[in-house]
XYZ file of C-alpha atoms in Angstrom:
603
model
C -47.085 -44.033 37.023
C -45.866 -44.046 40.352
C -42.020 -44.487 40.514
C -40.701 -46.519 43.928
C -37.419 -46.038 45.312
C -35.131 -47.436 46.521
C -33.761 -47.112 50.322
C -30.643 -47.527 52.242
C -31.106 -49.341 54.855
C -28.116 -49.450 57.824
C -27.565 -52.840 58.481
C -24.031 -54.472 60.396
C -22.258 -56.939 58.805
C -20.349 -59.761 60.688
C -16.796 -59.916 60.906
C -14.706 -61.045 58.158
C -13.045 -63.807 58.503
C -9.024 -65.378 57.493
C -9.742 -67.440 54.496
C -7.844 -70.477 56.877
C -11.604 -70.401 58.895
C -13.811 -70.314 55.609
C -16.460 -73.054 55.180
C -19.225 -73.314 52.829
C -22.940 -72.706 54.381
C -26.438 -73.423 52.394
C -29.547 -73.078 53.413
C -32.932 -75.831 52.554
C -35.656 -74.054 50.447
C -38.559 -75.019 48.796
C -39.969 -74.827 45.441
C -40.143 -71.620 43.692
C -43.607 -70.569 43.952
C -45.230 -73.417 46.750
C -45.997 -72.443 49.606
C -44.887 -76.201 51.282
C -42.794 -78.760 50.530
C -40.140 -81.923 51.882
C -39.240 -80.873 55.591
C -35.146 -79.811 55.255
C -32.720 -81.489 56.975
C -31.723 -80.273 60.742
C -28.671 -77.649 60.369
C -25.609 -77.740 62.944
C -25.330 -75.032 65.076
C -22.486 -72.277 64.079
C -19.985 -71.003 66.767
C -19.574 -67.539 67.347
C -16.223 -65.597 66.726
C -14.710 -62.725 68.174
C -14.219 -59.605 66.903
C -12.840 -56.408 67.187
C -14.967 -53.733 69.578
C -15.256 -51.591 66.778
C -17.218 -53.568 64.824
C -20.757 -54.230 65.216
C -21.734 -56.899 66.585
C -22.701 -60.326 63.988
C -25.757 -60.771 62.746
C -26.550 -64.290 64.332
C -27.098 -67.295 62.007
C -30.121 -69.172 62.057
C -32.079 -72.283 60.830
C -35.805 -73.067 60.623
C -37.587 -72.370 64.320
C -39.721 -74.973 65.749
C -42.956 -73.013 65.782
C -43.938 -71.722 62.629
C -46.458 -69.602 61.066
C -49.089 -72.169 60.576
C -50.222 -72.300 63.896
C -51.805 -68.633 63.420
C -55.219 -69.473 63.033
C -55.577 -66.224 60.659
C -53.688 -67.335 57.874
C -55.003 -69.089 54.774
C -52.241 -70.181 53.374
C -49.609 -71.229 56.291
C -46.214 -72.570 55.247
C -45.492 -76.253 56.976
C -41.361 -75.744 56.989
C -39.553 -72.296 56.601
C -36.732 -71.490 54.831
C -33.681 -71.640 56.840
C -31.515 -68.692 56.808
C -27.896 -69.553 55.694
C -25.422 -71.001 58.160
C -21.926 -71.537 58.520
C -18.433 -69.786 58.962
C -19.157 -66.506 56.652
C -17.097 -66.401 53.776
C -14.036 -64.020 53.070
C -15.406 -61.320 51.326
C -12.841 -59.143 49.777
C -12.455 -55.375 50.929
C -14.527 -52.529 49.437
C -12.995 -49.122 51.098
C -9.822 -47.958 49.961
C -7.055 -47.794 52.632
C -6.657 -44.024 53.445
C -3.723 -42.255 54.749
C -3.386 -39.161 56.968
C -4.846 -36.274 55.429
C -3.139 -33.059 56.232
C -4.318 -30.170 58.651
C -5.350 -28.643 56.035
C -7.197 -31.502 54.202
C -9.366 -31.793 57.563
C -10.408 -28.176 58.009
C -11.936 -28.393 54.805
C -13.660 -31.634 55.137
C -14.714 -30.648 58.382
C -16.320 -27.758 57.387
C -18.331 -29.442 55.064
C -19.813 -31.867 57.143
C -20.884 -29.057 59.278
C -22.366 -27.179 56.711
C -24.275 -31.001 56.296
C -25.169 -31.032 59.347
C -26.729 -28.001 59.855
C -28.793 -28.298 57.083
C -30.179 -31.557 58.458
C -31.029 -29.753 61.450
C -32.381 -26.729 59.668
C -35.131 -29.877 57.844
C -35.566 -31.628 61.005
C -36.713 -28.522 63.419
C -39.203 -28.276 60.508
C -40.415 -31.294 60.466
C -40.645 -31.161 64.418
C -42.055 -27.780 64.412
C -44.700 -28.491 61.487
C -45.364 -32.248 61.417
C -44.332 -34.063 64.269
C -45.030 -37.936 64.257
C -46.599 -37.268 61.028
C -45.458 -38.976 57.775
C -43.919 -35.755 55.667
C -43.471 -32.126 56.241
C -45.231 -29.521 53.806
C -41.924 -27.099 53.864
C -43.219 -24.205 52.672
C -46.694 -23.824 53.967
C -45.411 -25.506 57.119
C -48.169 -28.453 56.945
C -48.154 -32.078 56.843
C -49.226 -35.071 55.053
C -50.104 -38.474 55.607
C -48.340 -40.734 52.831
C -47.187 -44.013 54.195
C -49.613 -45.138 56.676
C -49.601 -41.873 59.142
C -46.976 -43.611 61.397
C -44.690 -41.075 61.291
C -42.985 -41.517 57.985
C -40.203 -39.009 58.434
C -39.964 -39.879 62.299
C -39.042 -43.242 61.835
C -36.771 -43.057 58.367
C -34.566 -40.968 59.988
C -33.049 -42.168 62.816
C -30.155 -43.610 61.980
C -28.871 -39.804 60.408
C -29.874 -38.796 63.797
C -27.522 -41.111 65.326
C -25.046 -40.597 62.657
C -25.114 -37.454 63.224
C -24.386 -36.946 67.056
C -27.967 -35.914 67.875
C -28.423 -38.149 71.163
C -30.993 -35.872 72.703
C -32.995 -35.698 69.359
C -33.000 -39.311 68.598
C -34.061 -40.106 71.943
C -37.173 -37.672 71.911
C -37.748 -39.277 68.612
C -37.912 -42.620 70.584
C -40.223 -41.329 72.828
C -42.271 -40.465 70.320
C -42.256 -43.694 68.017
C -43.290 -45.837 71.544
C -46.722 -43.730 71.172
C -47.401 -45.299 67.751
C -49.377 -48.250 67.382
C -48.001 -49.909 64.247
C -50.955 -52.472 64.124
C -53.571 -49.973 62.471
C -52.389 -47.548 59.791
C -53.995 -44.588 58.782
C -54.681 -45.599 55.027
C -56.847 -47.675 53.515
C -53.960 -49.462 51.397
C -50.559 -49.894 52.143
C -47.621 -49.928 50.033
C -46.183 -52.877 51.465
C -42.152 -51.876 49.464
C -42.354 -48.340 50.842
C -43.558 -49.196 54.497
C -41.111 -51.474 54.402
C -38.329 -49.674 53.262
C -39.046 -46.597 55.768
C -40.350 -48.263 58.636
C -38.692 -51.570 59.221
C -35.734 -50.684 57.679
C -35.788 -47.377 59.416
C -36.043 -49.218 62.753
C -33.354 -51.831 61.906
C -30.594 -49.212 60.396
C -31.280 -47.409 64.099
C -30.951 -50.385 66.144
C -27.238 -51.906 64.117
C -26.247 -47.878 64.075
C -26.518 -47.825 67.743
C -25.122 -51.064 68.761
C -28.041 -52.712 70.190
C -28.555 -50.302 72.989
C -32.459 -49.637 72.410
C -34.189 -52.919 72.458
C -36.988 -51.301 71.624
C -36.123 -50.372 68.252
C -35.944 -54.108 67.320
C -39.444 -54.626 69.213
C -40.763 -51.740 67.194
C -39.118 -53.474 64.083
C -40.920 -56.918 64.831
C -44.217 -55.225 65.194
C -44.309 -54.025 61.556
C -42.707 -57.285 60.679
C -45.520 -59.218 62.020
C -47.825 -56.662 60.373
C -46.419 -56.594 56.865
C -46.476 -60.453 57.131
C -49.848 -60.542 56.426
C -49.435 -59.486 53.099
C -47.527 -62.854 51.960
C -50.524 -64.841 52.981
C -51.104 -65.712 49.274
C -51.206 -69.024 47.948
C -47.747 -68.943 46.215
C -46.316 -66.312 49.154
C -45.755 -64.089 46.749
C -46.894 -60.590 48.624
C -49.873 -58.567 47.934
C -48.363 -55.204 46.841
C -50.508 -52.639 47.389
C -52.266 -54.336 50.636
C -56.083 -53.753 51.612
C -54.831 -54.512 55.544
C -57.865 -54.139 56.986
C -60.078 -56.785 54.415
C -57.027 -59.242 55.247
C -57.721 -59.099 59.055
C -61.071 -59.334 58.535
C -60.667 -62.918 56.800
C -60.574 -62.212 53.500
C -58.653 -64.352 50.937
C -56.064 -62.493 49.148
C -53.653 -63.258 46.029
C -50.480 -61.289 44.890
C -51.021 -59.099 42.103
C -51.227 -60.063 38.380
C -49.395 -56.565 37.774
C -46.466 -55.641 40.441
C -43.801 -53.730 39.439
C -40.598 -55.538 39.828
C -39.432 -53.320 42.621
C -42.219 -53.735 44.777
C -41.570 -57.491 44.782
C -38.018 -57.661 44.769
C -36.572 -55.497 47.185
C -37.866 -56.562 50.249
C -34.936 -58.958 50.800
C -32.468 -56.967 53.174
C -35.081 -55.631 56.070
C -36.805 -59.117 56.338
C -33.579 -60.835 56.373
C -31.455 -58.576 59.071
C -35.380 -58.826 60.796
C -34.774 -63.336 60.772
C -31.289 -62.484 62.219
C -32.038 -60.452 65.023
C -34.892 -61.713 66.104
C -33.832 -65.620 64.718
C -37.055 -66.179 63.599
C -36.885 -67.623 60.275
C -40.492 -66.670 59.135
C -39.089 -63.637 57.792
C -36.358 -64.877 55.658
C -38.538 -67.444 54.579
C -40.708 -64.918 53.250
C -38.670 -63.038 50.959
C -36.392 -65.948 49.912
C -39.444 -67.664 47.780
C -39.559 -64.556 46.034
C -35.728 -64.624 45.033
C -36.233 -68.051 43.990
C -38.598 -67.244 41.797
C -36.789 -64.530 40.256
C -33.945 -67.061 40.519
C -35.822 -69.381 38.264
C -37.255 -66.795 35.952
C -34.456 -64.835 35.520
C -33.138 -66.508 31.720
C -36.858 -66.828 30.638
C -37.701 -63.100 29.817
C -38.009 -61.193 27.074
C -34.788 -60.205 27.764
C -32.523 -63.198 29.653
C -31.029 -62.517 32.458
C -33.250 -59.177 33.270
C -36.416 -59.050 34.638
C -38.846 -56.280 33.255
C -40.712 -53.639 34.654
C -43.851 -55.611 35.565
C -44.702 -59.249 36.574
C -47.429 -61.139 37.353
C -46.945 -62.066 40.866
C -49.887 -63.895 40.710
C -48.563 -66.484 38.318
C -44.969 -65.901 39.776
C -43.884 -65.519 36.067
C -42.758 -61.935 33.190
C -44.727 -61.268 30.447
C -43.730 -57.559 29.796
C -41.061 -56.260 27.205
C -40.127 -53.156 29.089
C -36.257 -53.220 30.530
C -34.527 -50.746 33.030
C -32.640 -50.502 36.097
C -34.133 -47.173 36.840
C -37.670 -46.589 38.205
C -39.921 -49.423 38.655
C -37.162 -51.977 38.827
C -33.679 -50.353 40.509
C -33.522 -51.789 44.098
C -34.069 -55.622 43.072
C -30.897 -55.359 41.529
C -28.881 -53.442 43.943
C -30.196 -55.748 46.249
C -28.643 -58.391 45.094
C -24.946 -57.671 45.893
C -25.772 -56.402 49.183
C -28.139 -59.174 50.334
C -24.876 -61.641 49.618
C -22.868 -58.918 51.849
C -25.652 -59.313 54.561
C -25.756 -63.114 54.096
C -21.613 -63.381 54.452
C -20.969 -65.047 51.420
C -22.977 -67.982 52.881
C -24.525 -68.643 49.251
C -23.782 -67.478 45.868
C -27.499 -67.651 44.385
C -27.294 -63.588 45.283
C -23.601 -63.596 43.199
C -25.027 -65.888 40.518
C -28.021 -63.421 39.647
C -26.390 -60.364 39.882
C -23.899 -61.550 37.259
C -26.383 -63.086 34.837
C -28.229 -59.441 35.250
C -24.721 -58.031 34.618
C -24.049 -58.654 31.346
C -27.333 -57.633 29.825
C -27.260 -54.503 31.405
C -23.826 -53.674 30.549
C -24.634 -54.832 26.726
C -27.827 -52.981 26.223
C -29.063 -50.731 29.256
C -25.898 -48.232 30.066
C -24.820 -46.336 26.700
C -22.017 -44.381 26.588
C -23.385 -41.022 25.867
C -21.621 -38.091 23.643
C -20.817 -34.796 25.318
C -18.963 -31.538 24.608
C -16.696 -32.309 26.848
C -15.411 -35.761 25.412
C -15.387 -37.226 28.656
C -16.435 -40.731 29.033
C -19.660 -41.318 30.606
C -22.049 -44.112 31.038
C -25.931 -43.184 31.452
C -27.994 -45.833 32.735
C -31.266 -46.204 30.436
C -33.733 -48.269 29.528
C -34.922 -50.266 26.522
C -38.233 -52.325 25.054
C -38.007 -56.061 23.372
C -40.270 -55.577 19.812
C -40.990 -59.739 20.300
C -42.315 -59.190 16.481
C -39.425 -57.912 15.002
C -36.965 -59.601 17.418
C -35.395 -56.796 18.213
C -34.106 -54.687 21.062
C -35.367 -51.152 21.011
C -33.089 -48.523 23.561
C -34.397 -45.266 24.364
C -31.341 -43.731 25.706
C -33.512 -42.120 28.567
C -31.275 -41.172 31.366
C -33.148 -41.448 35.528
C -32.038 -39.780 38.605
C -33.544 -42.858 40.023
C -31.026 -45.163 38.142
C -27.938 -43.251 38.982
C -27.265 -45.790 42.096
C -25.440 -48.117 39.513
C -22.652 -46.503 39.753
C -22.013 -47.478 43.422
C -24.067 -50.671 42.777
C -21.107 -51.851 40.257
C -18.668 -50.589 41.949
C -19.452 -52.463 45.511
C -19.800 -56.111 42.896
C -16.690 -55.113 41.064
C -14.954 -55.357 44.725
C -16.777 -58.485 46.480
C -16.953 -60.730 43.188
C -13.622 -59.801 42.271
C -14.054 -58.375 38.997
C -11.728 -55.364 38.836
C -12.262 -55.117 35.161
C -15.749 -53.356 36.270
C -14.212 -50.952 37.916
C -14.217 -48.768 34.735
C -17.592 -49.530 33.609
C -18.547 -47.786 37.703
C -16.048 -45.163 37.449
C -17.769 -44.431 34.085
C -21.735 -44.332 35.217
C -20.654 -42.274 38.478
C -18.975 -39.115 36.223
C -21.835 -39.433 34.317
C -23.630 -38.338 37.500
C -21.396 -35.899 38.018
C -21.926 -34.641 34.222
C -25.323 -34.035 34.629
C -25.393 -31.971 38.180
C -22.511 -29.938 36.489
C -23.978 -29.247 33.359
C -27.290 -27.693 34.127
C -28.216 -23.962 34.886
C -28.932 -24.713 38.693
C -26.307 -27.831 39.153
C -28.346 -30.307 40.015
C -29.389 -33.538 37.562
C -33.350 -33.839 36.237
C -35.178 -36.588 37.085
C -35.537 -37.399 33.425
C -33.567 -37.201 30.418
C -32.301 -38.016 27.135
C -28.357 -38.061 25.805
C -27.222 -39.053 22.109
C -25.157 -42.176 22.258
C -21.691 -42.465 20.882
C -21.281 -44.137 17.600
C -19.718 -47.684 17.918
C -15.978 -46.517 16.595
C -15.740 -43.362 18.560
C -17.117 -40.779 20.609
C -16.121 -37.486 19.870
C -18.726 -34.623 20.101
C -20.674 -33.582 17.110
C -22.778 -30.626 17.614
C -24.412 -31.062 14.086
C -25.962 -34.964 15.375
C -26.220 -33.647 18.695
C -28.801 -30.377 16.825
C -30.792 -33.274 14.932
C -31.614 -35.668 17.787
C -32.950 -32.736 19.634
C -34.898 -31.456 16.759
C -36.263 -35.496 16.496
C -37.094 -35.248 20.396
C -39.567 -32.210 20.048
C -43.057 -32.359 20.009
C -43.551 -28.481 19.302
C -44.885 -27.515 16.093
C -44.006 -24.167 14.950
C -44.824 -22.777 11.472
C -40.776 -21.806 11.505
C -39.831 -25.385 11.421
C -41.304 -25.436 7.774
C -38.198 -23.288 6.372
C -35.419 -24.741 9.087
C -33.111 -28.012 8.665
C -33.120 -30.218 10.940
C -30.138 -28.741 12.842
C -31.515 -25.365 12.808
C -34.530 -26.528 14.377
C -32.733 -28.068 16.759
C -31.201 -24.920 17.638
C -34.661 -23.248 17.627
C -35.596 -26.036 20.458
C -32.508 -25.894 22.548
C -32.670 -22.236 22.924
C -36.562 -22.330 23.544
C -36.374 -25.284 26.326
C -33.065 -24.110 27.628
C -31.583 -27.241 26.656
C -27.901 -27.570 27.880
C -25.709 -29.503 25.646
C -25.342 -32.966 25.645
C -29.010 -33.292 26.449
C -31.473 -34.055 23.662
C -34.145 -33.631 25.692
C -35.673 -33.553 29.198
C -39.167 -34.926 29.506
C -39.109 -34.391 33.039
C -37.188 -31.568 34.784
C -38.113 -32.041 38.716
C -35.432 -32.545 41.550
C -37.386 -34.084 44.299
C -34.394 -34.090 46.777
C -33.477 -37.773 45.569
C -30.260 -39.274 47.111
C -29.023 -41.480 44.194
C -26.548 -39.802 42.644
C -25.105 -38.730 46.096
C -25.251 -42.446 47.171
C -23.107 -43.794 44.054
C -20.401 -40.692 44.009
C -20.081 -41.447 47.978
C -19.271 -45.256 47.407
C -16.958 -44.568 44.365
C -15.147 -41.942 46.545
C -15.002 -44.814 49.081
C -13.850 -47.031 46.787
C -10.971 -45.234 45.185
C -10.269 -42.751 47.831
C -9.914 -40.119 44.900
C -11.142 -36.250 46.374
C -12.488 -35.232 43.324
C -15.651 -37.283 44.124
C -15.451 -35.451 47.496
C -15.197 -32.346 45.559
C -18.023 -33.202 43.404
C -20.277 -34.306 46.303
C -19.343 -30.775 47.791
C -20.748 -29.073 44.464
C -23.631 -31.286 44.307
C -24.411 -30.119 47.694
C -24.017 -26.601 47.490
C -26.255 -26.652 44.293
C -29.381 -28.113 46.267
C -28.824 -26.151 49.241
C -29.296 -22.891 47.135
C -32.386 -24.396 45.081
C -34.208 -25.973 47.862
C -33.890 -24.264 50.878
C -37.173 -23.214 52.898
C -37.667 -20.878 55.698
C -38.612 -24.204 57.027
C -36.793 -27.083 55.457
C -35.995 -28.034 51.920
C -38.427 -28.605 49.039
C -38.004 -30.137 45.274
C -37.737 -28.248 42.495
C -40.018 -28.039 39.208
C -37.614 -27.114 36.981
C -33.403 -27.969 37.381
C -33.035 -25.617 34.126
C -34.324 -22.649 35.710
C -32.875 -19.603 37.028
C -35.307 -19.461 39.748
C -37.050 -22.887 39.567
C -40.582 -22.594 41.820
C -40.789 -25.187 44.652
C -43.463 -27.903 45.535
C -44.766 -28.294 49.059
C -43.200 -31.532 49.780
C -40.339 -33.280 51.487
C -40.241 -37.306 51.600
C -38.184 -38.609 54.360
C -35.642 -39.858 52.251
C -34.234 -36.288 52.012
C -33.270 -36.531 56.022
C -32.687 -40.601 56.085
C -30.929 -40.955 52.831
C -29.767 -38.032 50.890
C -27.946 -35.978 54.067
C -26.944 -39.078 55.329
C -24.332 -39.769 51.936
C -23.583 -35.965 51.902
C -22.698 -36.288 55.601
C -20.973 -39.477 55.519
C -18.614 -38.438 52.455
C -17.056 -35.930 54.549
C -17.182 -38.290 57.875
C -14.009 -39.790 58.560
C -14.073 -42.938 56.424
C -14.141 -45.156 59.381
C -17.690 -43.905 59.716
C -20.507 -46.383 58.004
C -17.441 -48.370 56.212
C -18.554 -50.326 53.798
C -16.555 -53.372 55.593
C -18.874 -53.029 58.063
C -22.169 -52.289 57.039
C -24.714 -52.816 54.135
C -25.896 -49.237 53.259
């Protein structure tokens, strides 16, 4: 099944404020799944406040606009009032970065160095991708071809501007400018779009480039607003819940449209930040409006599932309600919970639904979804997994898988332990970030599979036993070998972890790919953030190093089949998140930590 992930997305925060100016804000919304309801009450206008030059500038707050998107004569099922965005004095949200001192001479010529190295190997991808597949959506980087994956608008183009910025490269970013004007973002080149990943790439691609830069390309935000208005179209349902995968082209030829009665989680959820930093820039409230009847339906479903206070794998959008028993905050699922704390960054505090669900999802996850796993090593590690609800037996059923794509809990603890003031979480972050680290360092090429298994600790302790560590291996394997008839269970075991190269600690690993996914980069770079430790600098630096050897191209970078091989072969394809997302957290670890705070921006 496809797997969506999840994006960073660059996006400035306002200024904090002294708690002395704090005010509560709210915002009028309508019920959960109708598309209209009681007109909300007029909202006072907020003053502006001044702030330091080194800050981006505030995202403005806004309430519902006069004209709204009823009067397009397209739609079938126009809203009569829109959400209002949140408004008032933004809250005092406590500090997430560490305060760092002076690092010695020494210190910086090492750090240095290794953004460098960073950087070049961004620039060693991008003349790839400029050389092979210009304006196209990814680069093949070993045959040197392209491929249209997202719509054909240029994909990689758009996704990674903001690393260009970031990065220093002026003249590149504005060639890449040049180029996105000559895109018409009204007709893509597919039949159906993936209205999660075009949004993630392309809006928030535009948006991240626009707050990165201060504001200086208005055409950036114009560019953003086109495939706004275009992905719009997909939330003309008659709840407003979107169409996921979208038939455009049937929609503007008048066809009626619901949302899905299967939608993975993900693909519903995590719209939230583009659409709402979109409503604040451009203060048109259609936008927020839009994605803010989906939270409030998750908002009102949320202690009605299988499992209360998570939200499974699939819904049906249609009926705005969860029927499934599958549970994870990995694949399928991830970014509509680590949207959650960042979407009350991006609000300022202004309401605490955003707080209020992310703790009710807390404590589930904490109590059956992250497992402490057993290791040689003894060192205490969280994995992130995923579990099934038997509604017949009543029980909870983990699998104890382990996902590349899940390892962004780490960071996405660690930023709530900080905001919501719960320093007693700290641990439980600090925990599912070195068990990141454990799995880059404990393969043969350094670098964590996309999918895994671990033994869990017993309840009392967790010391390493290779003997139960043999037997859940040899209970993992679907080989069937005449030997196994004269073996115990722990020799077969052995047998198996020999014959799959199995390192220890790992039971088993269904799936052994690296695609060049950032996630585990992303969580190790807030944690270093966070605690201003180096080791996680260190460890990033490893991590690195590790891919750079595996996946390096005469052209770019490509993933890996096989993380346990000595010489893993290579597929022919980069996504753009490898330039927008996974450089851009190797990069910004060894940036001074000024650059992309997380005081300033949502990431």
């Amino acid at each position: 099944m496809f797997l969506p992930r999840r994006k960073t997305t660059v996006l400035a925060l306002g200024p904090q404020l002294p708690s002395s100016q704090q005010q509560s804000g709210s915002y009028q919304s309508a019920p959960g799944s109708a598309p209209q309801g009681p007109k909300p009450p007029a909202q006072a206008p907020i003053n502006d406040h001044d702030q330091e030059a080194s800050h981006p500038p505030p995202a403005p707050s806004i309430g519902a606009k006069a004209s709204s998107p009823s009067a397009k004569a397209s739609e079938h099922y126009p809203v009569t009032w829109l959400i209002s965005i949140p408004t008032g004095t933004p809250a005092k949200i406590p500090k997430i970065q560490h305060n760092f001192g002076t690092e010695t001479e020494k210190e910086k010529a090492e750090r240095e160095q290794r953004l460098t190295a960073v950087k070049e190997s961004f620039v060693h991808s991008w003349a790839g991708y400029k050389k092979y597949a210009w304006k196209e959506d990814e680069l093949a980087p070993i045959r040197g071809g392209h491929a249209t994956t997202f719509g054909g608008w240029g994909a990689t183009l758009v996704d990674s501007l903001d690393t260009l910025w970031l990065m220093g490269l002026k003249g590149d970013f504005e060639e890449a400018l040049k180029a996105v004007e000559e895109i018409d973002f009204s007709t893509p080149r597919l039949e159906k779009l993936n209205v999660f990943e075009t949004t993630i790439r392309y809006l928030g691609g535009f948006l991240g480039a626009y707050d990165l830069s201060g504001g200086k390309y208005p055409m950036l935000l114009d560019k953003a607003k086109e495939v706004g208005d275009f992905l719009y179209g997909a939330f003309d349902t008659p709840n407003r819940l979107p169409v996921t995968r979208w038939d455009w082209e049937a929609a503007r030829k008048g066809k009626m449209q619901e949302a899905p009665e299967s939608a993975l989680i993900a693909e519903v959820g995590s719209l939230t930040l583009e659409f709402t930093r979109l409503a604040q820039l451009t203060k048109d409230a259609k936008y927020f409006d839009a994605i803010q009847r989906i939270t409030d339906v998750l908002d009102e479903q949320q202690n009605k599932t299988a499992l209360p206070g998570l939200w499974p794998v699939i819904m049906d959008a249609r009926q705005g309600k969860f029927f499934d028993v599958g549970f994870t905050l990995g694949g399928m699922a991830d970014s509509t919970y680590e949207y959650l704390p960042k979407q009350h960054l991006l609000l300022g505090g202004l309401t605490q639904q955003y707080k209020k669900m992310y703790e009710t999802a807390l404590g589930p996850a904490m109590k059956h979804i992250f497992f402490h796993a057993m290791n040689p090593e003894d060192e205490e590690i969280l994995v992130s997994s995923s579990v099934r609800v038997n509604m017949n037996a009543g029980v909870i059923v983990p699998e104890f898988k382990g996902q590349h794509l899940a390892s962004f809990t780490g960071g996405m603890v660690g930023i709530g332990a900080k905001i919501f003031e719960r320093p007693d979480d700290l641990k439980t972050a600090r925990q599912l970030v070195d068990g990141c680290i454990w799995g880059y360092n404990h393969t043969q090429t350094g670098i964590m599979p996309e999918i895994f298994h671990m033994v869990p600790c017993k309840d009392d302790e967790c010391k390493w036993d290779e003997g139960r560590w043999l037997r859940a291996v040899a209970s993992r394997t679907d080989k069937i070998e005449r030997i196994f008839e004269s073996m115990t269970d722990e020799a077969k075991g052995r047998w198996v972890a020999d014959d799959q190269r199995l390192p220890q600690g790992f039971s088993s690993i269904p799936d052994r790919k690296y695609i060049l996914r950032p996630e585990a980069i992303e969580s190790v770079f807030v944690f270093y953030r966070i605690t201003g430790e180096k080791k996680y600098q260190d460890a990033a630096w490893r991590m690195f190093t590790a891919i750079e050897k595996y996946t390096r191209t005469d052209i770019a970078n490509a993933p890996i089949h096989d993380v346990t091989a000595a010489d893993p072969p290579k597929d022919d394809r980069m996504e753009s998140f490898w330039l927008a997302e996974t450089l851009k957290y190797f990069y910004a670890i060894f940036a001074d930590p000024e650059v992309l705070s997380l005081d300033d921006y949502v990431l």
